[in-house]
């Protein structure tokens, strides 16, 4: 195989347009127009408007949860949750997650305590949590990764045994279920993201779910500067309100969830059969769930087996206009400010380091079709068989 059949070395790229990672589902224009006409007729932009209230109700029904409290985005949702739960001192969370999980703690004056992860599932290593709990730890933040779960039932037992609170960053796992319970019902609260890259989108947005009435009242009062519904005393408030424009898209996106989930699952299965035949690419299955949203296609690259490093494979794909990416990189313990403030973690999270160096994310969602999956996988197979040539050409 010749190196010059790759765009990295001058060939025409496989795709003439940049292929994003996903999800990027858009509702139909007609339904959007109808919904926005309502906003213009009512002349009502924000502050617990009718669309936001309707979205909260529909989310509650869909998830079977007592309270779904919509917010501007998940990052502020996590901050408001930490404040409403009156956390103090330290919070344990995995180091292998998006930076916002830890930044929500930094914004609320809490200290993140990084836990390593399981190499197979990528979820927090539950058996390592107890050793991290001291008298300053007030909570565990579970992160449900890759359309899977981090075993909320086991985490719940552990949190109870140590008398610490438990809540979740569930940005990856909207619509997923553990046995018959929807994610959103576990711990004291769970936070979802409705960012454009998530399976349900409100352009930006998110919601905090809880089955605890008192906590819900606190959450609503903190979210809306001047309070909302039942007034309770809270020390800090914020503007984390969702606007009617966000809720309009959110409602349509929630309606489309079954169709978009099916599309994701179909694409995931296509990837699965083809990736399983490529040496050195190990697809991560959504673990710990009975139903997944298949929001992500993530592989770990075994450099020796595949022939290329993860980073060189990303170069190859980028040149073909496939926006594969390192996710998560470099790991929270190696990100600012934690790499400076908490340098003692640097050699304590070996599994996180392994995955940060080997994980690759492929496109899935609205821009992807089964043909596109096939074309991406063809590049991968070709890159595997031409790996020696690519390496030598690249080093030149
Ligand atoms: C997307 C995401 C967030 C942040 O959500 P925003 O709505 O963008 O604030 C937090 N945690 C994880 C794991 C995410 O994937």
Short mmCIF file of C-alpha atoms and ligand atoms in Angstrom, two decimals:
data_model
loop_
_atom_site.label_atom_id
_atom_site.label_comp_id
_atom_site.label_asym_id
_atom_site.label_seq_id
_atom_site.Cartn_x
_atom_site.Cartn_y
_atom_site.Cartn_z
CA UNK A 1 0.00 0.00 0.00
CA UNK A 2 1.30 3.41 -0.93
CA UNK A 3 1.44 6.33 1.47
CA UNK A 4 0.32 8.70 -1.25
CA UNK A 5 -3.16 7.16 -1.26
CA UNK A 6 -3.72 9.03 2.04
CA UNK A 7 -4.71 12.70 2.21
CA UNK A 8 -2.02 13.14 4.87
CA UNK A 9 0.51 12.66 2.06
CA UNK A 10 -1.24 14.62 -0.66
CA UNK A 11 -4.16 12.50 -1.92
CA UNK A 12 -7.67 13.95 -2.23
CA UNK A 13 -9.42 13.72 1.16
CA UNK A 14 -12.03 10.93 1.47
CA UNK A 15 -14.66 13.50 2.52
CA UNK A 16 -15.01 16.87 0.82
CA UNK A 17 -16.64 18.39 3.89
CA UNK A 18 -15.49 18.33 7.47
CA UNK A 19 -17.27 15.50 9.35
CA UNK A 20 -18.04 16.54 12.95
CA UNK A 21 -18.07 14.21 15.96
CA UNK A 22 -21.87 14.59 16.61
CA UNK A 23 -24.65 14.47 17.84
CA UNK A 24 -25.97 17.68 16.22
CA UNK A 25 -29.53 16.53 15.63
CA UNK A 26 -31.85 19.30 14.41
CA UNK A 27 -35.66 19.12 14.56
CA UNK A 28 -37.61 19.79 11.37
CA UNK A 29 -37.87 23.44 10.35
CA UNK A 30 -41.69 23.32 10.23
CA UNK A 31 -42.04 22.24 13.86
CA UNK A 32 -39.41 24.75 14.91
CA UNK A 33 -41.20 27.55 13.11
CA UNK A 34 -44.52 26.66 14.71
CA UNK A 35 -42.95 26.59 18.15
CA UNK A 36 -41.17 29.91 17.65
CA UNK A 37 -44.36 31.52 16.33
CA UNK A 38 -45.80 30.79 19.78
CA UNK A 39 -42.90 32.58 21.47
CA UNK A 40 -43.47 35.63 19.26
CA UNK A 41 -47.23 35.59 19.80
CA UNK A 42 -46.87 35.37 23.57
CA UNK A 43 -44.03 37.93 23.53
CA UNK A 44 -42.41 36.02 26.35
CA UNK A 45 -38.68 35.20 26.20
CA UNK A 46 -37.70 33.78 29.57
CA UNK A 47 -38.33 33.30 33.33
CA UNK A 48 -40.12 29.96 33.80
CA UNK A 49 -42.10 30.43 30.59
CA UNK A 50 -44.71 27.99 29.29
CA UNK A 51 -42.26 26.07 27.06
CA UNK A 52 -39.72 25.68 29.86
CA UNK A 53 -42.44 24.49 32.21
CA UNK A 54 -43.70 22.07 29.57
CA UNK A 55 -40.19 20.74 29.00
CA UNK A 56 -39.72 20.16 32.73
CA UNK A 57 -42.99 18.25 32.88
CA UNK A 58 -42.18 16.15 29.83
CA UNK A 59 -38.71 15.35 31.19
CA UNK A 60 -40.25 14.27 34.49
CA UNK A 61 -42.65 11.94 32.69
CA UNK A 62 -39.98 10.59 30.38
CA UNK A 63 -37.50 9.87 33.17
CA UNK A 64 -40.04 8.94 35.85
CA UNK A 65 -38.47 11.45 38.19
CA UNK A 66 -40.26 13.89 40.54
CA UNK A 67 -38.33 17.02 39.60
CA UNK A 68 -36.51 18.01 36.43
CA UNK A 69 -35.19 21.55 36.80
CA UNK A 70 -34.05 23.06 33.53
CA UNK A 71 -30.90 25.15 33.44
CA UNK A 72 -28.80 27.13 30.96
CA UNK A 73 -26.18 24.39 30.69
CA UNK A 74 -24.93 21.38 32.65
CA UNK A 75 -21.86 23.14 34.05
CA UNK A 76 -23.98 25.66 35.92
CA UNK A 77 -26.34 22.78 36.78
CA UNK A 78 -23.49 20.95 38.54
CA UNK A 79 -22.50 24.15 40.36
CA UNK A 80 -26.06 24.77 41.52
CA UNK A 81 -26.42 21.12 42.60
CA UNK A 82 -23.25 21.32 44.73
CA UNK A 83 -24.51 24.54 46.34
CA UNK A 84 -28.02 23.18 46.95
CA UNK A 85 -26.63 20.00 48.53
CA UNK A 86 -24.51 22.21 50.85
CA UNK A 87 -21.33 20.33 50.01
CA UNK A 88 -18.13 21.29 51.75
CA UNK A 89 -14.45 20.32 51.67
CA UNK A 90 -13.72 17.60 49.14
CA UNK A 91 -15.66 15.75 46.48
CA UNK A 92 -14.47 12.48 44.92
CA UNK A 93 -14.83 12.12 41.16
CA UNK A 94 -13.07 10.22 38.36
CA UNK A 95 -10.13 11.95 36.66
CA UNK A 96 -11.30 10.59 33.31
CA UNK A 97 -14.15 12.98 32.51
CA UNK A 98 -14.82 16.33 30.88
CA UNK A 99 -13.18 19.34 32.54
CA UNK A 100 -16.58 20.81 33.52
CA UNK A 101 -17.13 18.05 36.11
CA UNK A 102 -14.16 19.30 38.14
CA UNK A 103 -14.55 22.98 37.27
CA UNK A 104 -18.05 22.97 38.79
CA UNK A 105 -16.33 22.11 42.08
CA UNK A 106 -13.64 24.76 41.72
CA UNK A 107 -16.33 27.41 41.15
CA UNK A 108 -18.09 26.31 44.37
CA UNK A 109 -14.89 26.30 46.47
CA UNK A 110 -14.77 22.53 46.68
CA UNK A 111 -11.65 20.47 46.26
CA UNK A 112 -11.77 17.67 43.71
CA UNK A 113 -10.32 14.32 44.78
CA UNK A 114 -9.45 12.32 41.69
CA UNK A 115 -10.16 8.62 41.57
CA UNK A 116 -8.78 6.26 38.94
CA UNK A 117 -11.00 4.33 36.56
CA UNK A 118 -11.59 0.79 35.37
CA UNK A 119 -9.67 0.03 32.17
CA UNK A 120 -12.44 -2.04 30.60
CA UNK A 121 -15.52 0.03 31.39
CA UNK A 122 -13.79 3.45 31.64
CA UNK A 123 -16.05 4.16 34.65
CA UNK A 124 -14.84 5.20 38.11
CA UNK A 125 -13.03 2.37 39.94
CA UNK A 126 -15.50 1.82 42.76
CA UNK A 127 -13.12 -0.40 44.72
CA UNK A 128 -10.66 2.49 45.01
CA UNK A 129 -13.09 5.05 46.45
CA UNK A 130 -13.11 3.98 50.12
CA UNK A 131 -9.38 4.58 50.44
CA UNK A 132 -9.92 8.21 49.32
CA UNK A 133 -12.63 9.01 51.85
CA UNK A 134 -11.55 11.05 54.85
CA UNK A 135 -13.44 13.39 57.19
CA UNK A 136 -13.21 16.27 54.69
CA UNK A 137 -15.01 14.39 51.92
CA UNK A 138 -18.65 15.43 51.72
CA UNK A 139 -19.71 13.77 48.48
CA UNK A 140 -19.00 11.48 45.55
CA UNK A 141 -19.75 12.74 42.06
CA UNK A 142 -20.36 9.72 39.85
CA UNK A 143 -19.92 10.31 36.13
CA UNK A 144 -21.97 8.10 33.82
CA UNK A 145 -19.77 7.73 30.76
CA UNK A 146 -20.29 6.84 27.10
CA UNK A 147 -24.02 6.13 27.23
CA UNK A 148 -23.37 3.72 30.08
CA UNK A 149 -23.48 3.94 33.85
CA UNK A 150 -20.91 3.96 36.62
CA UNK A 151 -22.99 1.49 38.65
CA UNK A 152 -25.13 3.92 40.65
CA UNK A 153 -26.53 1.19 42.89
CA UNK A 154 -23.10 0.11 44.14
CA UNK A 155 -22.07 3.75 44.52
CA UNK A 156 -25.21 4.43 46.52
CA UNK A 157 -24.38 1.65 48.99
CA UNK A 158 -20.84 2.90 49.32
CA UNK A 159 -21.93 6.51 49.88
CA UNK A 160 -24.45 5.44 52.53
CA UNK A 161 -21.85 3.29 54.30
CA UNK A 162 -19.51 6.27 54.54
CA UNK A 163 -22.24 8.80 55.23
CA UNK A 164 -21.36 11.03 52.27
CA UNK A 165 -23.70 12.44 49.64
CA UNK A 166 -23.88 11.12 46.10
CA UNK A 167 -24.75 12.92 42.87
CA UNK A 168 -24.04 12.41 39.19
CA UNK A 169 -22.75 14.12 36.11
CA UNK A 170 -24.96 12.26 33.63
CA UNK A 171 -24.21 14.39 30.57
CA UNK A 172 -23.37 11.28 28.53
CA UNK A 173 -26.32 9.17 29.51
CA UNK A 174 -29.66 10.87 28.91
CA UNK A 175 -32.35 8.28 28.14
CA UNK A 176 -30.32 5.33 29.43
CA UNK A 177 -31.71 2.91 32.00
CA UNK A 178 -30.19 0.77 34.73
CA UNK A 179 -32.42 -2.30 35.02
CA UNK A 180 -35.79 -0.58 34.82
CA UNK A 181 -34.82 2.74 36.32
CA UNK A 182 -33.94 5.70 34.13
CA UNK A 183 -30.66 7.43 34.83
CA UNK A 184 -31.78 10.66 36.50
CA UNK A 185 -33.27 8.87 39.51
CA UNK A 186 -30.08 7.95 41.36
CA UNK A 187 -28.25 9.60 44.21
CA UNK A 188 -29.47 12.95 45.55
CA UNK A 189 -29.38 14.59 42.12
CA UNK A 190 -28.31 13.95 38.55
CA UNK A 191 -27.35 16.57 35.98
CA UNK A 192 -27.90 16.22 32.23
CA UNK A 193 -26.50 18.37 29.45
CA UNK A 194 -28.56 19.46 26.44
CA UNK A 195 -25.55 20.82 24.59
CA UNK A 196 -25.69 20.49 20.79
CA UNK A 197 -23.30 17.53 20.95
CA UNK A 198 -25.61 15.51 23.21
CA UNK A 199 -28.46 13.25 22.10
CA UNK A 200 -31.10 15.67 23.41
CA UNK A 201 -30.22 19.26 22.55
CA UNK A 202 -31.62 22.61 23.57
CA UNK A 203 -28.73 24.25 21.62
CA UNK A 204 -27.24 24.85 25.05
CA UNK A 205 -29.04 23.64 28.14
CA UNK A 206 -29.35 21.03 30.81
CA UNK A 207 -31.45 19.88 33.72
CA UNK A 208 -31.01 18.81 37.30
CA UNK A 209 -33.11 15.82 38.37
CA UNK A 210 -34.03 14.83 41.89
CA UNK A 211 -36.70 12.89 43.78
CA UNK A 212 -36.16 15.04 46.89
CA UNK A 213 -38.80 17.81 47.29
CA UNK A 214 -36.73 19.95 49.65
CA UNK A 215 -33.65 19.75 47.49
CA UNK A 216 -35.78 20.64 44.44
CA UNK A 217 -37.08 23.76 46.19
CA UNK A 218 -33.52 24.81 47.00
CA UNK A 219 -32.40 24.12 43.44
CA UNK A 220 -35.21 26.24 41.99
CA UNK A 221 -34.45 29.12 44.32
CA UNK A 222 -30.73 29.07 43.61
CA UNK A 223 -31.28 28.79 39.85
CA UNK A 224 -33.51 31.83 39.52
CA UNK A 225 -31.94 34.78 41.33
CA UNK A 226 -35.27 35.94 42.80
CA UNK A 227 -36.55 32.45 43.64
CA UNK A 228 -39.23 30.38 41.99
CA UNK A 229 -42.28 28.40 43.14
CA UNK A 230 -41.94 27.56 46.83
CA UNK A 231 -39.66 30.21 48.34
CA UNK A 232 -36.93 28.91 50.61
CA UNK A 233 -33.92 30.70 52.03
CA UNK A 234 -30.72 30.13 50.14
CA UNK A 235 -27.42 31.96 50.58
CA UNK A 236 -26.22 32.03 47.00
CA UNK A 237 -28.30 32.50 43.89
CA UNK A 238 -27.44 32.50 40.22
CA UNK A 239 -29.03 32.96 36.87
CA UNK A 240 -29.14 29.44 35.53
CA UNK A 241 -32.53 29.81 33.88
CA UNK A 242 -33.35 28.19 30.56
CA UNK A 243 -34.88 30.54 28.00
CA UNK A 244 -38.01 29.85 25.94
CA UNK A 245 -35.87 29.65 22.79
CA UNK A 246 -33.78 26.89 24.34
CA UNK A 247 -36.85 25.08 25.64
CA UNK A 248 -38.50 25.19 22.20
CA UNK A 249 -35.62 23.22 20.69
CA UNK A 250 -35.37 21.05 23.80
CA UNK A 251 -39.02 19.97 23.52
CA UNK A 252 -38.67 19.04 19.85
CA UNK A 253 -35.41 17.24 20.52
CA UNK A 254 -36.96 15.23 23.36
CA UNK A 255 -39.81 14.28 21.03
CA UNK A 256 -37.21 13.10 18.49
CA UNK A 257 -35.20 11.12 21.04
CA UNK A 258 -36.61 7.67 20.13
CA UNK A 259 -35.80 8.19 16.44
CA UNK A 260 -32.36 9.68 17.11
CA UNK A 261 -31.49 6.96 19.63
CA UNK A 262 -32.39 4.32 17.03
CA UNK A 263 -30.24 6.04 14.44
CA UNK A 264 -27.33 6.14 16.89
CA UNK A 265 -27.78 2.47 17.72
CA UNK A 266 -27.85 1.48 14.06
CA UNK A 267 -24.66 3.43 13.39
CA UNK A 268 -23.01 2.04 16.49
CA UNK A 269 -23.79 -1.54 15.38
CA UNK A 270 -22.29 -0.78 11.97
CA UNK A 271 -19.13 0.48 13.60
CA UNK A 272 -19.12 -2.51 15.95
CA UNK A 273 -19.06 -5.22 13.26
CA UNK A 274 -16.40 -3.42 11.27
CA UNK A 275 -14.17 -2.26 14.13
CA UNK A 276 -14.16 -5.72 15.68
CA UNK A 277 -12.36 -6.95 12.57
CA UNK A 278 -9.56 -4.36 12.81
CA UNK A 279 -6.60 -5.44 14.96
CA UNK A 280 -5.72 -3.00 17.72
CA UNK A 281 -8.96 -0.98 17.83
CA UNK A 282 -10.99 -1.86 20.91
CA UNK A 283 -14.51 -0.43 20.93
CA UNK A 284 -15.93 0.53 24.32
CA UNK A 285 -19.37 -0.91 24.99
CA UNK A 286 -21.83 1.13 27.05
CA UNK A 287 -21.61 -0.76 30.34
CA UNK A 288 -23.96 -1.06 33.29
CA UNK A 289 -27.12 -0.13 31.40
CA UNK A 290 -30.07 -2.07 30.03
CA UNK A 291 -30.71 0.64 27.42
CA UNK A 292 -28.21 3.05 25.91
CA UNK A 293 -28.43 6.26 23.88
CA UNK A 294 -25.27 5.28 21.93
CA UNK A 295 -24.15 8.89 22.07
CA UNK A 296 -20.48 8.02 21.50
CA UNK A 297 -18.24 5.70 19.54
CA UNK A 298 -15.03 5.42 21.52
CA UNK A 299 -12.11 3.06 20.94
CA UNK A 300 -8.83 2.53 22.65
CA UNK A 301 -5.99 2.17 20.19
CA UNK A 302 -3.43 -0.51 20.93
CA UNK A 303 -0.48 1.02 19.12
CA UNK A 304 1.49 -2.21 18.76
CA UNK A 305 -1.44 -4.18 17.37
CA UNK A 306 -2.83 -1.42 15.17
CA UNK A 307 0.50 -0.16 13.89
CA UNK A 308 -0.09 3.55 14.50
CA UNK A 309 -0.25 5.58 17.68
CA UNK A 310 -3.60 7.11 18.57
CA UNK A 311 -2.23 10.57 17.78
CA UNK A 312 -0.91 9.60 14.36
CA UNK A 313 -4.21 7.91 13.53
CA UNK A 314 -5.97 11.19 14.39
CA UNK A 315 -3.63 13.01 11.96
CA UNK A 316 -4.48 10.49 9.24
CA UNK A 317 -8.22 10.92 9.83
CA UNK A 318 -8.11 14.73 10.13
CA UNK A 319 -6.46 14.93 6.72
CA UNK A 320 -9.39 12.89 5.33
CA UNK A 321 -11.75 15.47 6.93
CA UNK A 322 -12.87 13.07 9.68
CA UNK A 323 -12.85 14.96 12.92
CA UNK A 324 -11.80 12.09 15.20
CA UNK A 325 -10.55 13.43 18.52
CA UNK A 326 -8.81 12.65 21.78
CA UNK A 327 -11.48 12.60 24.42
CA UNK A 328 -10.74 13.03 27.24
CA UNK A 329 -7.31 14.54 27.07
CA UNK A 330 -5.11 15.09 29.03
CA UNK A 331 -7.14 13.96 32.08
CA UNK A 332 -8.24 16.30 34.84
CA UNK A 333 -5.16 15.66 36.99
CA UNK A 334 -2.98 16.95 34.13
CA UNK A 335 -5.21 19.99 33.40
CA UNK A 336 -5.05 23.45 34.90
CA UNK A 337 -5.36 24.29 37.70
CA UNK A 338 -5.15 20.77 39.13
CA UNK A 339 -1.83 19.84 37.55
CA UNK A 340 -0.26 22.65 39.59
CA UNK A 341 -2.33 22.66 42.74
CA UNK A 342 -2.60 18.91 43.12
CA UNK A 343 0.61 17.55 41.67
CA UNK A 344 0.46 14.53 43.98
CA UNK A 345 -2.06 12.93 41.61
CA UNK A 346 0.35 12.80 38.70
CA UNK A 347 1.61 9.27 39.27
CA UNK A 348 -1.44 7.94 41.08
CA UNK A 349 -3.87 7.45 38.22
CA UNK A 350 -2.25 4.89 35.91
CA UNK A 351 -5.46 3.72 34.20
CA UNK A 352 -6.58 7.28 33.52
CA UNK A 353 -3.18 7.97 31.94
CA UNK A 354 -3.43 4.86 29.76
CA UNK A 355 -6.87 5.84 28.43
CA UNK A 356 -5.97 9.50 27.95
CA UNK A 357 -3.12 8.30 25.74
CA UNK A 358 -5.11 5.72 23.79
CA UNK A 359 -8.77 6.79 23.45
CA UNK A 360 -10.17 8.00 20.18
CA UNK A 361 -13.70 9.17 19.43
CA UNK A 362 -15.33 8.69 16.03
CA UNK A 363 -18.27 10.62 14.50
CA UNK A 364 -21.83 9.45 15.21
CA UNK A 365 -25.16 11.25 15.01
CA UNK A 366 -27.01 13.43 12.54
CA UNK A 367 -24.18 13.93 10.03
CA UNK A 368 -23.34 10.23 9.82
CA UNK A 369 -24.94 7.49 7.73
CA UNK A 370 -24.15 3.80 7.44
CA UNK A 371 -22.25 4.57 4.21
CA UNK A 372 -20.17 7.14 6.03
CA UNK A 373 -19.38 4.62 8.79
CA UNK A 374 -18.24 2.22 6.09
CA UNK A 375 -16.02 4.85 4.49
CA UNK A 376 -14.48 5.77 7.86
CA UNK A 377 -13.83 2.12 8.66
CA UNK A 378 -12.26 1.63 5.25
CA UNK A 379 -9.75 4.38 6.03
CA UNK A 380 -9.04 2.65 9.36
CA UNK A 381 -8.42 -0.74 7.72
CA UNK A 382 -6.26 0.86 5.06
CA UNK A 383 -4.30 2.75 7.73
CA UNK A 384 -3.74 -0.47 9.67
CA UNK A 385 -2.33 -2.34 6.66
CA UNK A 386 -0.27 0.65 5.56
CA UNK A 387 0.87 1.54 9.08
CA UNK A 388 4.56 0.85 8.50
CA UNK A 389 4.60 3.02 5.37
CA UNK A 390 2.65 5.80 7.08
CA UNK A 391 5.04 5.80 10.02
CA UNK A 392 8.16 5.96 7.89
CA UNK A 393 6.72 8.64 5.60
CA UNK A 394 5.52 10.71 8.56
CA UNK A 395 8.90 10.61 10.31
CA UNK A 396 10.70 11.91 7.26
C1 LIG B 1 -21.05 17.99 27.96
C2 LIG B 1 -20.55 17.61 29.31
C3 LIG B 1 -20.61 18.50 30.40
C4 LIG B 1 -20.94 19.96 30.25
O1 LIG B 1 -22.17 20.21 29.78
P1 LIG B 1 -22.52 21.71 29.31
O2 LIG B 1 -24.00 21.65 29.09
O3 LIG B 1 -21.75 21.96 28.06
O4 LIG B 1 -22.15 22.63 30.40
C5 LIG B 1 -20.23 18.07 31.64
N1 LIG B 1 -19.78 16.80 31.82
C6 LIG B 1 -19.68 15.92 30.81
C7 LIG B 1 -19.21 14.55 31.10
C8 LIG B 1 -20.04 16.32 29.51
O5 LIG B 1 -19.92 15.46 28.51
#
